[in-house]
JSON list of C-alpha atoms in Angstrom, two decimals:
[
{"chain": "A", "resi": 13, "resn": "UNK", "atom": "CA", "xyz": [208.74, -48.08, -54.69]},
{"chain": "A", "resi": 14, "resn": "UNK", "atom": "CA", "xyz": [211.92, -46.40, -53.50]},
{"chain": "A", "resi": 15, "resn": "UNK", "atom": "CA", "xyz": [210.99, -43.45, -56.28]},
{"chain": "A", "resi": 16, "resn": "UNK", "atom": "CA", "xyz": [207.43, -43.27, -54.99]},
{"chain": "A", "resi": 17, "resn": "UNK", "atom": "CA", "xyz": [208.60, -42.77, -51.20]},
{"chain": "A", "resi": 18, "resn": "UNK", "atom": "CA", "xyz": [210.74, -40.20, -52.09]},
{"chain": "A", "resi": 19, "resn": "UNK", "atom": "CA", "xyz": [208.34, -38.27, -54.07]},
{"chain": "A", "resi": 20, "resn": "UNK", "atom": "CA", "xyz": [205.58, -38.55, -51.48]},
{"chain": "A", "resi": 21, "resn": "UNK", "atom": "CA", "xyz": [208.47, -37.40, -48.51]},
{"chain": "A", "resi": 22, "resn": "UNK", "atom": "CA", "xyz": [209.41, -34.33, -51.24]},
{"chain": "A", "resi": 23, "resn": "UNK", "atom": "CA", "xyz": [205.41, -33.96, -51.20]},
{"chain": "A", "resi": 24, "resn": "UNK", "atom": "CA", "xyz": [205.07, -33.75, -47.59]},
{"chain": "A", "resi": 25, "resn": "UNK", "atom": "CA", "xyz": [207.71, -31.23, -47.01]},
{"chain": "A", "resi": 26, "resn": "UNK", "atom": "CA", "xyz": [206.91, -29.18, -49.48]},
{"chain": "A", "resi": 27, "resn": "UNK", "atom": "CA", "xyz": [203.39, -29.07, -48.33]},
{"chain": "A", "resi": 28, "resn": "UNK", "atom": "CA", "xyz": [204.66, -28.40, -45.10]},
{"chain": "A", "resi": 29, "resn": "UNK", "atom": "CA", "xyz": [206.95, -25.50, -45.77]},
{"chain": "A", "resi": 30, "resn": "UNK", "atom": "CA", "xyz": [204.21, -23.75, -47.36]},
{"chain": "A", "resi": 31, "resn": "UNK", "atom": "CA", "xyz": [201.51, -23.94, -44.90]},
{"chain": "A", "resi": 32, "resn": "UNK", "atom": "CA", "xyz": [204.00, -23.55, -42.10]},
{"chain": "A", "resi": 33, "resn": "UNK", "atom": "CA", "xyz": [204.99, -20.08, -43.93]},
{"chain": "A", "resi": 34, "resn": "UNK", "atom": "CA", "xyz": [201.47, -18.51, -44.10]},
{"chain": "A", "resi": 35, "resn": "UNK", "atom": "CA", "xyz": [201.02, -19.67, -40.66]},
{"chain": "A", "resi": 36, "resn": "UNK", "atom": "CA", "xyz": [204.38, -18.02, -39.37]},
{"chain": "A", "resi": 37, "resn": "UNK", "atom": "CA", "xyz": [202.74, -14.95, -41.25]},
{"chain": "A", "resi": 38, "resn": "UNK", "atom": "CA", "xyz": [199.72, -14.54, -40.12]},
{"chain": "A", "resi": 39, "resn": "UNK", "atom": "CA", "xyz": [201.00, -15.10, -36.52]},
{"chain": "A", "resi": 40, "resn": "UNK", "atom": "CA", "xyz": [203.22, -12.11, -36.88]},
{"chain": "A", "resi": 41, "resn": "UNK", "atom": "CA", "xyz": [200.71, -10.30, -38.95]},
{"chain": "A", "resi": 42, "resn": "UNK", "atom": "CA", "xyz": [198.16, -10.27, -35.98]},
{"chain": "A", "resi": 43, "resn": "UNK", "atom": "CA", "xyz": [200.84, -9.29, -33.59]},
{"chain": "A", "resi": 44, "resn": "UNK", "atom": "CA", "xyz": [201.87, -6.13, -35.28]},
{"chain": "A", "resi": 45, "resn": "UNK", "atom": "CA", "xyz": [198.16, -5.34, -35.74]},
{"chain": "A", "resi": 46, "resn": "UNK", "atom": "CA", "xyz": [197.18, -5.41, -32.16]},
{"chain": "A", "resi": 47, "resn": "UNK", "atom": "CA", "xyz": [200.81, -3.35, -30.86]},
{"chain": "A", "resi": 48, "resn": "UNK", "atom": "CA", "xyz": [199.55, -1.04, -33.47]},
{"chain": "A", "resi": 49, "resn": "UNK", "atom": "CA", "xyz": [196.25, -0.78, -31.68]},
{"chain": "A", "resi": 50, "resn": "UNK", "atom": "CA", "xyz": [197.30, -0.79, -28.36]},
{"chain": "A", "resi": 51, "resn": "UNK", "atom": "CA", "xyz": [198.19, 2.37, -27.08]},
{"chain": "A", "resi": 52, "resn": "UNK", "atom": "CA", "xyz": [194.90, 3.63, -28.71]},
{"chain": "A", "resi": 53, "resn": "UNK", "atom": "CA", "xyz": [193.02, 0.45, -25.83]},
{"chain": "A", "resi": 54, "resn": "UNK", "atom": "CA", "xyz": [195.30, 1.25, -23.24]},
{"chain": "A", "resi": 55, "resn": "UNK", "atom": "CA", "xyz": [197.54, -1.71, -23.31]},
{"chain": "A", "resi": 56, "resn": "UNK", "atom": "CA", "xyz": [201.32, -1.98, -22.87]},
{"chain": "A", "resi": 57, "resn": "UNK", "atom": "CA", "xyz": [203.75, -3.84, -25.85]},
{"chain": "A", "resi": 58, "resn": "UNK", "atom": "CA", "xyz": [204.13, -6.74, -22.77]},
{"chain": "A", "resi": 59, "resn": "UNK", "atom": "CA", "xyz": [200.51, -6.65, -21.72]},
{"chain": "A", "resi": 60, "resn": "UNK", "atom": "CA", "xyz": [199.84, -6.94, -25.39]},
{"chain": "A", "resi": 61, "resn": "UNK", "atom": "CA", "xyz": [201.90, -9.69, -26.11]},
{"chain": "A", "resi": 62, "resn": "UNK", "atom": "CA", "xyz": [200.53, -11.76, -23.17]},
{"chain": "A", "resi": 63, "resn": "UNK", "atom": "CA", "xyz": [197.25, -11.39, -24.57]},
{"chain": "A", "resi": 64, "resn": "UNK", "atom": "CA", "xyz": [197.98, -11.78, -27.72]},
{"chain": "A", "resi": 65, "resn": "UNK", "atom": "CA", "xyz": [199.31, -15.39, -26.33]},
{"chain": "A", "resi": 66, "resn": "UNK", "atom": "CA", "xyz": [196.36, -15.97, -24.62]},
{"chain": "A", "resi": 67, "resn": "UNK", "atom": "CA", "xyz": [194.00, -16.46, -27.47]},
{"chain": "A", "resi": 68, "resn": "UNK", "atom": "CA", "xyz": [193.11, -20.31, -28.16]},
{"chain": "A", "resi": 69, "resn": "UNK", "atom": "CA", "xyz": [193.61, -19.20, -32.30]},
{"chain": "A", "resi": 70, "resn": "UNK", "atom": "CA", "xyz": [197.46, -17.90, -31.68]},
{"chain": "A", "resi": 71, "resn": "UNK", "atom": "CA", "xyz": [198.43, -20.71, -30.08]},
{"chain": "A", "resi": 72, "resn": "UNK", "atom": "CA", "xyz": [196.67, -23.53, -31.89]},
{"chain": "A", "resi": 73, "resn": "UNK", "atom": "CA", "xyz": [197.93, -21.59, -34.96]},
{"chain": "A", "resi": 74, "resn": "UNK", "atom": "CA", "xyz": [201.58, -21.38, -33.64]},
{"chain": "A", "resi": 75, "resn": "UNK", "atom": "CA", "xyz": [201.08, -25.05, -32.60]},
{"chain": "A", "resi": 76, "resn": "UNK", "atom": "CA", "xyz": [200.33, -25.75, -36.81]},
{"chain": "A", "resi": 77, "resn": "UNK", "atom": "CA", "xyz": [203.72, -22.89, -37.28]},
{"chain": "A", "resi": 78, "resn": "UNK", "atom": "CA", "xyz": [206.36, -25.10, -35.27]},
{"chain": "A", "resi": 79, "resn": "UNK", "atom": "CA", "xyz": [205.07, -28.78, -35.87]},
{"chain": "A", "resi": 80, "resn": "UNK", "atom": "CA", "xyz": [205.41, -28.21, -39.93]},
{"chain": "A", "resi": 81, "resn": "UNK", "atom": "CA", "xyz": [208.47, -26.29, -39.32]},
{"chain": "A", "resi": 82, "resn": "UNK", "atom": "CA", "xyz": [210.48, -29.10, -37.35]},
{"chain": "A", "resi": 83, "resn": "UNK", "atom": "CA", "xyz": [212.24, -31.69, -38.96]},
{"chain": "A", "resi": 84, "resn": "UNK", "atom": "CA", "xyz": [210.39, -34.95, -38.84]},
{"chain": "A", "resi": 85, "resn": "UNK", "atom": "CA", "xyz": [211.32, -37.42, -36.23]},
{"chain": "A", "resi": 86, "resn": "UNK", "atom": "CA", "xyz": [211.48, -34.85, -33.48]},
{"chain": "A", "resi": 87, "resn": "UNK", "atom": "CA", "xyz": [208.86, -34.79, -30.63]},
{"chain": "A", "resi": 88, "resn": "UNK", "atom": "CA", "xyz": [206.56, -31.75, -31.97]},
{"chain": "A", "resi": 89, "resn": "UNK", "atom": "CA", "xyz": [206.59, -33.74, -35.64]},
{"chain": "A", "resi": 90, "resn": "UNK", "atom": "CA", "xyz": [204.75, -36.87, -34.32]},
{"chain": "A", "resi": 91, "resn": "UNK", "atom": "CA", "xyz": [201.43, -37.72, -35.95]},
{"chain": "A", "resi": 92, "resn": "UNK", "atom": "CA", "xyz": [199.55, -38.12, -32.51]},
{"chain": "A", "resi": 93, "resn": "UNK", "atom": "CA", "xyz": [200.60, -34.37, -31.64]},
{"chain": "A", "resi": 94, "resn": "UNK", "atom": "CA", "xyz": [199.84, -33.09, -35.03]},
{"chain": "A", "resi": 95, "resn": "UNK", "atom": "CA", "xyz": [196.21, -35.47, -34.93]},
{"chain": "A", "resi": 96, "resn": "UNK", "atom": "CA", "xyz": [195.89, -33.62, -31.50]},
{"chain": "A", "resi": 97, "resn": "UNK", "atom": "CA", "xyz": [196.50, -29.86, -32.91]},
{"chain": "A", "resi": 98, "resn": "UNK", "atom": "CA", "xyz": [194.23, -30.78, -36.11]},
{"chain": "A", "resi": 99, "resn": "UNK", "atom": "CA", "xyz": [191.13, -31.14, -33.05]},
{"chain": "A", "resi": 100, "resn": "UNK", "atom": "CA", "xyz": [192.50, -27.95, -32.22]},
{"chain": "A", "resi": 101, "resn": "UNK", "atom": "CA", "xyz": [192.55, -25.91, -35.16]},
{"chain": "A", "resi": 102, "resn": "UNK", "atom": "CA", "xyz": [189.33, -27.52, -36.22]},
{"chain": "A", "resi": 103, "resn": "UNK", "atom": "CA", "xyz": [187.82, -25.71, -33.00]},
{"chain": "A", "resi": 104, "resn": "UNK", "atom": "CA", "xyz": [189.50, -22.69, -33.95]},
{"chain": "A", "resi": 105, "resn": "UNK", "atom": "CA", "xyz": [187.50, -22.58, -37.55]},
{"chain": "A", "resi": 106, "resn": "UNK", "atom": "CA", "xyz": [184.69, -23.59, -36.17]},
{"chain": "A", "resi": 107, "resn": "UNK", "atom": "CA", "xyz": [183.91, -21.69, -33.08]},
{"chain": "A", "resi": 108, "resn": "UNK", "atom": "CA", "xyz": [185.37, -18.55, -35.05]},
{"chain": "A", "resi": 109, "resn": "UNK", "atom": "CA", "xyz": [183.23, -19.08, -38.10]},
{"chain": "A", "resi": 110, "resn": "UNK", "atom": "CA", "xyz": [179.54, -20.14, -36.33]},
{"chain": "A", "resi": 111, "resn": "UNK", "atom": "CA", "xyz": [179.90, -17.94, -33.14]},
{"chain": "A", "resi": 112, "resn": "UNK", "atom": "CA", "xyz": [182.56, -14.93, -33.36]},
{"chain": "A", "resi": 113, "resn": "UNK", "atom": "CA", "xyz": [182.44, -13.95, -36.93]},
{"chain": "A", "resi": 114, "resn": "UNK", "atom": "CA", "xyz": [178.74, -11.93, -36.23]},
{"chain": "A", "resi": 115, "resn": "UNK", "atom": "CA", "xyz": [179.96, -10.30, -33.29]},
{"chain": "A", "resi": 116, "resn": "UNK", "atom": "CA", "xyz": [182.96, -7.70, -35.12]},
{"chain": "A", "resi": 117, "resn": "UNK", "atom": "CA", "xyz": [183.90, -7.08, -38.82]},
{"chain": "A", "resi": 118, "resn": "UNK", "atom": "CA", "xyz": [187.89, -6.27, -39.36]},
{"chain": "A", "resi": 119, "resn": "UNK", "atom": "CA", "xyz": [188.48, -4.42, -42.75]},
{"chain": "A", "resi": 120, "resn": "UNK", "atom": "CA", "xyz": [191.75, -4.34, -44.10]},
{"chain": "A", "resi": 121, "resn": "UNK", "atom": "CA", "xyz": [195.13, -6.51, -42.87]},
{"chain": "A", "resi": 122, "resn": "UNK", "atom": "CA", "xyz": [193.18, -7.57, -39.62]},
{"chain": "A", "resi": 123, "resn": "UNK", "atom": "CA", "xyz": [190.58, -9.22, -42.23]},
{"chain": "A", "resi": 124, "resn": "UNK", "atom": "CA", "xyz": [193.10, -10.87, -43.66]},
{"chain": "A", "resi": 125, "resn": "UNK", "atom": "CA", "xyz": [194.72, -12.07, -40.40]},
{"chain": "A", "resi": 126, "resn": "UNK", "atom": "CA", "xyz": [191.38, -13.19, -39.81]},
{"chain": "A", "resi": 127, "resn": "UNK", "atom": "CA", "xyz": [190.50, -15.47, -42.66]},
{"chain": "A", "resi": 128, "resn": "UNK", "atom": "CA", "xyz": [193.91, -16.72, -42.78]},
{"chain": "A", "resi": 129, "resn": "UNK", "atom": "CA", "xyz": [193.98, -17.70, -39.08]},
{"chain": "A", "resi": 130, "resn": "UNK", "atom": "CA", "xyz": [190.31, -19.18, -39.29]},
{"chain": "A", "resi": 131, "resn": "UNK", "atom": "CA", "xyz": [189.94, -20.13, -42.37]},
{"chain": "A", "resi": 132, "resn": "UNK", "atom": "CA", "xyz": [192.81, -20.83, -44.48]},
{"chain": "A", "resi": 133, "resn": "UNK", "atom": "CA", "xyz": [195.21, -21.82, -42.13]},
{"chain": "A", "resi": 134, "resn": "UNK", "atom": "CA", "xyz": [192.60, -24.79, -40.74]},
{"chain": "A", "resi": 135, "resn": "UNK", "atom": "CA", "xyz": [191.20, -25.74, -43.70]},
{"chain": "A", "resi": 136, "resn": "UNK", "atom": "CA", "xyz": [194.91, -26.31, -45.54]},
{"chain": "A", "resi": 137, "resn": "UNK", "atom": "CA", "xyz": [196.51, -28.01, -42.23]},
{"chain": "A", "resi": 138, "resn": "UNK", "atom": "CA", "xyz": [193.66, -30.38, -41.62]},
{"chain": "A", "resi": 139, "resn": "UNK", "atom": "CA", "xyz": [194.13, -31.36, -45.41]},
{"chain": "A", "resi": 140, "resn": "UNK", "atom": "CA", "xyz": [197.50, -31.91, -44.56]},
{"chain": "A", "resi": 141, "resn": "UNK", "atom": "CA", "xyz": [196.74, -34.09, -41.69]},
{"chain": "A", "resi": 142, "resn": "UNK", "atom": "CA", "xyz": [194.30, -36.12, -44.17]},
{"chain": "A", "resi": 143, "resn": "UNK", "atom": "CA", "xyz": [196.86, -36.68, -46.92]},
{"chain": "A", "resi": 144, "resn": "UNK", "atom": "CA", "xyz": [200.35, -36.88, -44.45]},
{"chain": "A", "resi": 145, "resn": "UNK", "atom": "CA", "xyz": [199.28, -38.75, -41.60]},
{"chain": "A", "resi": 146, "resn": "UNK", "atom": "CA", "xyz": [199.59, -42.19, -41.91]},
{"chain": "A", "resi": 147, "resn": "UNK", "atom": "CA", "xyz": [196.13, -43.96, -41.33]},
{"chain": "A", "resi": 148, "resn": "UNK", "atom": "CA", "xyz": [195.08, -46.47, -38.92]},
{"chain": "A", "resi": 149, "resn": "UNK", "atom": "CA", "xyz": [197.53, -45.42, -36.28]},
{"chain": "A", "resi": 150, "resn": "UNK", "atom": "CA", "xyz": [195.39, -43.84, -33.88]},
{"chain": "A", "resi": 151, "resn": "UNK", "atom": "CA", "xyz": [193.67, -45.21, -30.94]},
{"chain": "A", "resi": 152, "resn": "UNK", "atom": "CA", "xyz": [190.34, -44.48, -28.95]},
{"chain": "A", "resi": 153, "resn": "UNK", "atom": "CA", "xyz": [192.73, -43.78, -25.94]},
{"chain": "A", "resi": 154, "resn": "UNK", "atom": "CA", "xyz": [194.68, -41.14, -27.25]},
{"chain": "A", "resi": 155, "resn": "UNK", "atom": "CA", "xyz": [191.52, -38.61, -26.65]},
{"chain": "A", "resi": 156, "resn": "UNK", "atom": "CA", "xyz": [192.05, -38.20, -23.58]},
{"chain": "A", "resi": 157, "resn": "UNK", "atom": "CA", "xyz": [195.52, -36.53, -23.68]},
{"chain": "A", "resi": 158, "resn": "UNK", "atom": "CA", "xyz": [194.83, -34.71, -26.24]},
{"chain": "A", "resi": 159, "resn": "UNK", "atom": "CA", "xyz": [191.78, -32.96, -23.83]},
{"chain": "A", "resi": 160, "resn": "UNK", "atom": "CA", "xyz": [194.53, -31.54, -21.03]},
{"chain": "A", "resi": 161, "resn": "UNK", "atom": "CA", "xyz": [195.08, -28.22, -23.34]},
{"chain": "A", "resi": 162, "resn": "UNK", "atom": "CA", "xyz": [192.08, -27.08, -23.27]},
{"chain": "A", "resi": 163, "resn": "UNK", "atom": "CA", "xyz": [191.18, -27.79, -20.17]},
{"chain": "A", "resi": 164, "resn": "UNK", "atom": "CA", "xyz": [193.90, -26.08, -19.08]},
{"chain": "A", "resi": 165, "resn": "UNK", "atom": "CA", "xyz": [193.59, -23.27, -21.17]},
{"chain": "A", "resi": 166, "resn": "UNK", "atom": "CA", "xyz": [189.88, -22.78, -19.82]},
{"chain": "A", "resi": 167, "resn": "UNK", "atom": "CA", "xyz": [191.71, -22.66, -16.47]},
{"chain": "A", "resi": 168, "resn": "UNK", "atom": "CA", "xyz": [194.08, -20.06, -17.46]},
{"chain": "A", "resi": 169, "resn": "UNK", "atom": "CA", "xyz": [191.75, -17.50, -18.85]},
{"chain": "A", "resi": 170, "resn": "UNK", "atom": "CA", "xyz": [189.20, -17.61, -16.18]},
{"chain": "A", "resi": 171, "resn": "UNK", "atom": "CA", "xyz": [191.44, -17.33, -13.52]},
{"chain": "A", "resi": 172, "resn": "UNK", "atom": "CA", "xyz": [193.67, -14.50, -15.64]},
{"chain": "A", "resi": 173, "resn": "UNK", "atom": "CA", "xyz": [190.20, -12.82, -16.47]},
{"chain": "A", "resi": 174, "resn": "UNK", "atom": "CA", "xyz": [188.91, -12.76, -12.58]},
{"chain": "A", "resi": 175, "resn": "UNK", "atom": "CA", "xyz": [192.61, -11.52, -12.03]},
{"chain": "A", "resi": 176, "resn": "UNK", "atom": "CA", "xyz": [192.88, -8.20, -14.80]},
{"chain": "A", "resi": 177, "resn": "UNK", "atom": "CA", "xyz": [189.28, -8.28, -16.11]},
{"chain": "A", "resi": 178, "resn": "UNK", "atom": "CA", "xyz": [190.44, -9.13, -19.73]},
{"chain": "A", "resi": 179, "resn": "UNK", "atom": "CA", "xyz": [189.42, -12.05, -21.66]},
{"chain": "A", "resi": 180, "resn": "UNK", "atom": "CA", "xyz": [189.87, -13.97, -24.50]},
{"chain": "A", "resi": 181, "resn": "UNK", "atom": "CA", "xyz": [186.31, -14.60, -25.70]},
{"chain": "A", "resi": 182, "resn": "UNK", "atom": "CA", "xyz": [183.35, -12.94, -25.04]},
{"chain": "A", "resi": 183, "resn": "UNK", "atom": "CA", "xyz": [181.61, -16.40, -24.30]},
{"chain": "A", "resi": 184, "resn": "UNK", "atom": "CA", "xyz": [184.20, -16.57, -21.20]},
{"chain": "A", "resi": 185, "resn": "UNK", "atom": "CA", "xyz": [183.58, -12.86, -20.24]},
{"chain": "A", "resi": 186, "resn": "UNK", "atom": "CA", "xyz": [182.46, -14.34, -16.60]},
{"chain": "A", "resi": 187, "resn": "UNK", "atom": "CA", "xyz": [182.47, -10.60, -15.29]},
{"chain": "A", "resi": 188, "resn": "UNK", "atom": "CA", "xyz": [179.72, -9.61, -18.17]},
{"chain": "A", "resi": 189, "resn": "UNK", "atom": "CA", "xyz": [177.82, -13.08, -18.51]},
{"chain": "A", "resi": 190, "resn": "UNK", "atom": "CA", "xyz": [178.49, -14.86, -15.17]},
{"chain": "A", "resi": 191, "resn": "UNK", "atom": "CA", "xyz": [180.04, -17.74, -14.13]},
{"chain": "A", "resi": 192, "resn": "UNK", "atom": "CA", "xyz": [176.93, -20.29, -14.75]},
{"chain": "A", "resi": 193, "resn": "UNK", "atom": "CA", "xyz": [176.41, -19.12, -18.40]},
{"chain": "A", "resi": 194, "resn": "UNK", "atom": "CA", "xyz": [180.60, -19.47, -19.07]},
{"chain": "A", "resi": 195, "resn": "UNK", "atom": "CA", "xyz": [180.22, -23.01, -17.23]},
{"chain": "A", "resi": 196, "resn": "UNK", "atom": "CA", "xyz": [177.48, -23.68, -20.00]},
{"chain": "A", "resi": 197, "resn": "UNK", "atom": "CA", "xyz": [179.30, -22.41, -23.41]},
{"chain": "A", "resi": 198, "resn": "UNK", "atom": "CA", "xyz": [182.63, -24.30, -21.83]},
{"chain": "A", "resi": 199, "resn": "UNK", "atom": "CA", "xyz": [180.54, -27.52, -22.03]},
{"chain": "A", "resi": 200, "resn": "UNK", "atom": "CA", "xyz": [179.29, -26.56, -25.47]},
{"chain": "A", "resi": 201, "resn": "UNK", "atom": "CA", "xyz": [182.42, -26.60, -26.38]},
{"chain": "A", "resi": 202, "resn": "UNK", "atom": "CA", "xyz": [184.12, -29.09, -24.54]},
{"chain": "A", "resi": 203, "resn": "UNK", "atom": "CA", "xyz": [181.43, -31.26, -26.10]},
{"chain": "A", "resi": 204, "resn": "UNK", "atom": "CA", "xyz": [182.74, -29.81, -29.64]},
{"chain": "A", "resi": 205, "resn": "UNK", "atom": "CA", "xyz": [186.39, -31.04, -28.76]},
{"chain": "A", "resi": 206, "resn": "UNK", "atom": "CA", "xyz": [184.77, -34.72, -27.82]},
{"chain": "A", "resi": 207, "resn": "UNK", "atom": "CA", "xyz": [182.87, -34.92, -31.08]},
{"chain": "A", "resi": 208, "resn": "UNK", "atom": "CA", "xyz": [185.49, -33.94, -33.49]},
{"chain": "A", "resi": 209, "resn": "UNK", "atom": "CA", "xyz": [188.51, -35.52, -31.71]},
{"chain": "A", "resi": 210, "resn": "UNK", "atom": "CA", "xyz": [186.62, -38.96, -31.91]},
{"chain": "A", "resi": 211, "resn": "UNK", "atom": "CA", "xyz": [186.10, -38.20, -35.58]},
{"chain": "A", "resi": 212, "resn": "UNK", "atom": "CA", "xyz": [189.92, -37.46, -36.33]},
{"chain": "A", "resi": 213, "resn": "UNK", "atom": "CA", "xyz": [190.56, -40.71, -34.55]},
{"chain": "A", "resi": 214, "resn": "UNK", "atom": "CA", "xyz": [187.46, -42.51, -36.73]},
{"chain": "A", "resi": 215, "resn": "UNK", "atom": "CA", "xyz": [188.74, -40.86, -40.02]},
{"chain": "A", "resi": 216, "resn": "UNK", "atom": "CA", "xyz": [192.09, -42.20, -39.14]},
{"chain": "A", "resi": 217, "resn": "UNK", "atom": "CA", "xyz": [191.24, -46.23, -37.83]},
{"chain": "A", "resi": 218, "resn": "UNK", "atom": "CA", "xyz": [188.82, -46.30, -41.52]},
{"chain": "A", "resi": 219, "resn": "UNK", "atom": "CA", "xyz": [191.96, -45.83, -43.29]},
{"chain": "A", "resi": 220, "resn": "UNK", "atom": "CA", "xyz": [194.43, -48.32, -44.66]},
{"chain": "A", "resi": 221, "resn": "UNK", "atom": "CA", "xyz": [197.11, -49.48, -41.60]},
{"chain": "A", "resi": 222, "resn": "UNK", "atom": "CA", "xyz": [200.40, -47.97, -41.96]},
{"chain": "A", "resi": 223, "resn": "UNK", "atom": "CA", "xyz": [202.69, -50.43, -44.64]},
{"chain": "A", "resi": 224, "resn": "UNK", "atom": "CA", "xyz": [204.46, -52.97, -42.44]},
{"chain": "A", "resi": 225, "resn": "UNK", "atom": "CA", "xyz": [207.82, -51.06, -41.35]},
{"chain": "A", "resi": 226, "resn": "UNK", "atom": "CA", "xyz": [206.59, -48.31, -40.37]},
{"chain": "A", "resi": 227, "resn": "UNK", "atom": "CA", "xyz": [207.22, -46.76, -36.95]},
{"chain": "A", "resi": 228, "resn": "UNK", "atom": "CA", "xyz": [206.41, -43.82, -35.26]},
{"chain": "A", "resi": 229, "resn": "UNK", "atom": "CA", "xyz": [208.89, -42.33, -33.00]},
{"chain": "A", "resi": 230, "resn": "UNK", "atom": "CA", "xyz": [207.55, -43.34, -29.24]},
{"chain": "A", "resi": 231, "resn": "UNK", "atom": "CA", "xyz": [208.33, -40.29, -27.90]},
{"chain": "A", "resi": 232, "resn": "UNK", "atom": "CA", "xyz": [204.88, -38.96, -29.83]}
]
C-alpha cells in the first residue's frame, strides 16, 4: 500500500510539473507577443502588461501555473481552490473555442499561445483535476465562493473599460454593444459558470469518498 501511495504522489507531481511548465510558457509566450505588438497599437510596456493581466485566460491560466507549482499542503495547493480554477479554465476553453475563435485567426507563435492557453492547457489540467483530486470531497456549498472571481472580474473590466475604453472581450465592449446587450452575454455566461461548477462538484460527490485518513488542509 505504502509502494502504491508513493507511486501515485511521484504520479501527481510529475504530472504537475509538466503541465505547470507549459502553462508558465505559454503565459510568458503571450506576454512577449503582445509587448512585441504594442508600440505598433499604441500601448505602453505598463499599459500592456495591465492588460495583458486583465484577460480572464491569463489569469485563470496563471491560476493553473502557481497552484501545480506550489508544494502541496500550502493554501493555493488545496483541492477546493484547484476544483474552483478547473470551473475556471473550463470557461476559458469553452467561451474561447464556441464564441472567440470565429472572430480573429493568429498565425504563427500567437497560434500557438492560443491553442495552448485554450486548448491544451484546459483540457490537460482538468484531467489532472479528474485523476488528482480526491473524490467525494466536495460540497453543494462550496459554489458559491468559488462565484466571487468572476463576479468580480466582470466588475473590474466594465468599470476599467468605461474608464480607458479598452476591454477584454468584445462581448463586454459596453461602448460598441451597450450596456443591456453586455448585461445579457454576462448572464450567458454567468449561467455557464453555474452549470459547470455544479458538474465539477457532481463529478466529484459520484466518486469514491476519500480513504479514511485523509485530510485536507482547512485552510482550503
Amino acid at each position: 500500500m505504502s509502494d502504491r501511495m508513493t507511486k501515485s504522489s511521484s504520479h501527481k507531481r510529475t504530472t504537475a510539473i509538466i503541465i505547470a511548465l507549459l502553462a508558465w510558457f505559454a503565459i510568458v509566450l503571450q506576454l512577449y507577443i503582445m509587448l512585441g505588438d504594442a508600440p505598433a497599437i499604441g500601448f505602453s510596456p505598463f499599459a500592456t502588461i495591465v492588460n495583458f493581466l486583465s484577460y480572464f485566460t491569463i489569469l485563470s491560466n496563471l491560476f493553473v501555473a502557481i497552484t501545480l507549482s506550489v508544494k502541496e499542503g500550502s493554501v493555493f495547493s488545496g483541492n477546493k481552490i484547484r476544483s474552483a480554477i478547473a470551473v475556471y479554465i473550463v470557461i476559458v476553453g469553452l467561451v474561447y473555442n464556441l464564441v472567440l475563435r470565429k472572430v480573429w485567426s493568429p498565425h504563427g507563435w500567437q497560434l500557438v499561445a492560443d491553442n495552448l492557453l485554450h486548448v491544451a492547457i484546459p483540457l490537460l489540467y482538468v484531467v489532472f483535476w479528474y485523476f488528482f483530486v480526491p473524490k467525494g470531497i466536495l460540497k453543494w456549498k462550496h459554489l458559491l465562493p468559488w462565484l466571487i472571481f468572476p463576479l468580480l472580474y466582470l466588475v473590474y473590466s466594465l468599470a476599467r473599460g468605461a474608464l480607458t475604453g479598452w476591454y477584454p472581450y468584445p462581448f463586454l465592449n459596453a461602448d460598441q454593444t451597450g450596456y443591456s446587450k453586455v448585461a445579457l452575454n454576462s448572464s450567458l455566461v454567468f449561467a455557464a459558470f453555474l452549470i459547470i461548477g455544479l458538474a465539477v462538484i457532481a463529478i466529484n460527490r459520484a466518486g469514491p469518498s476519500a480513504k479514511p485518513g485523509y485530510r485536507e488542509v482547512k485552510r482550503t
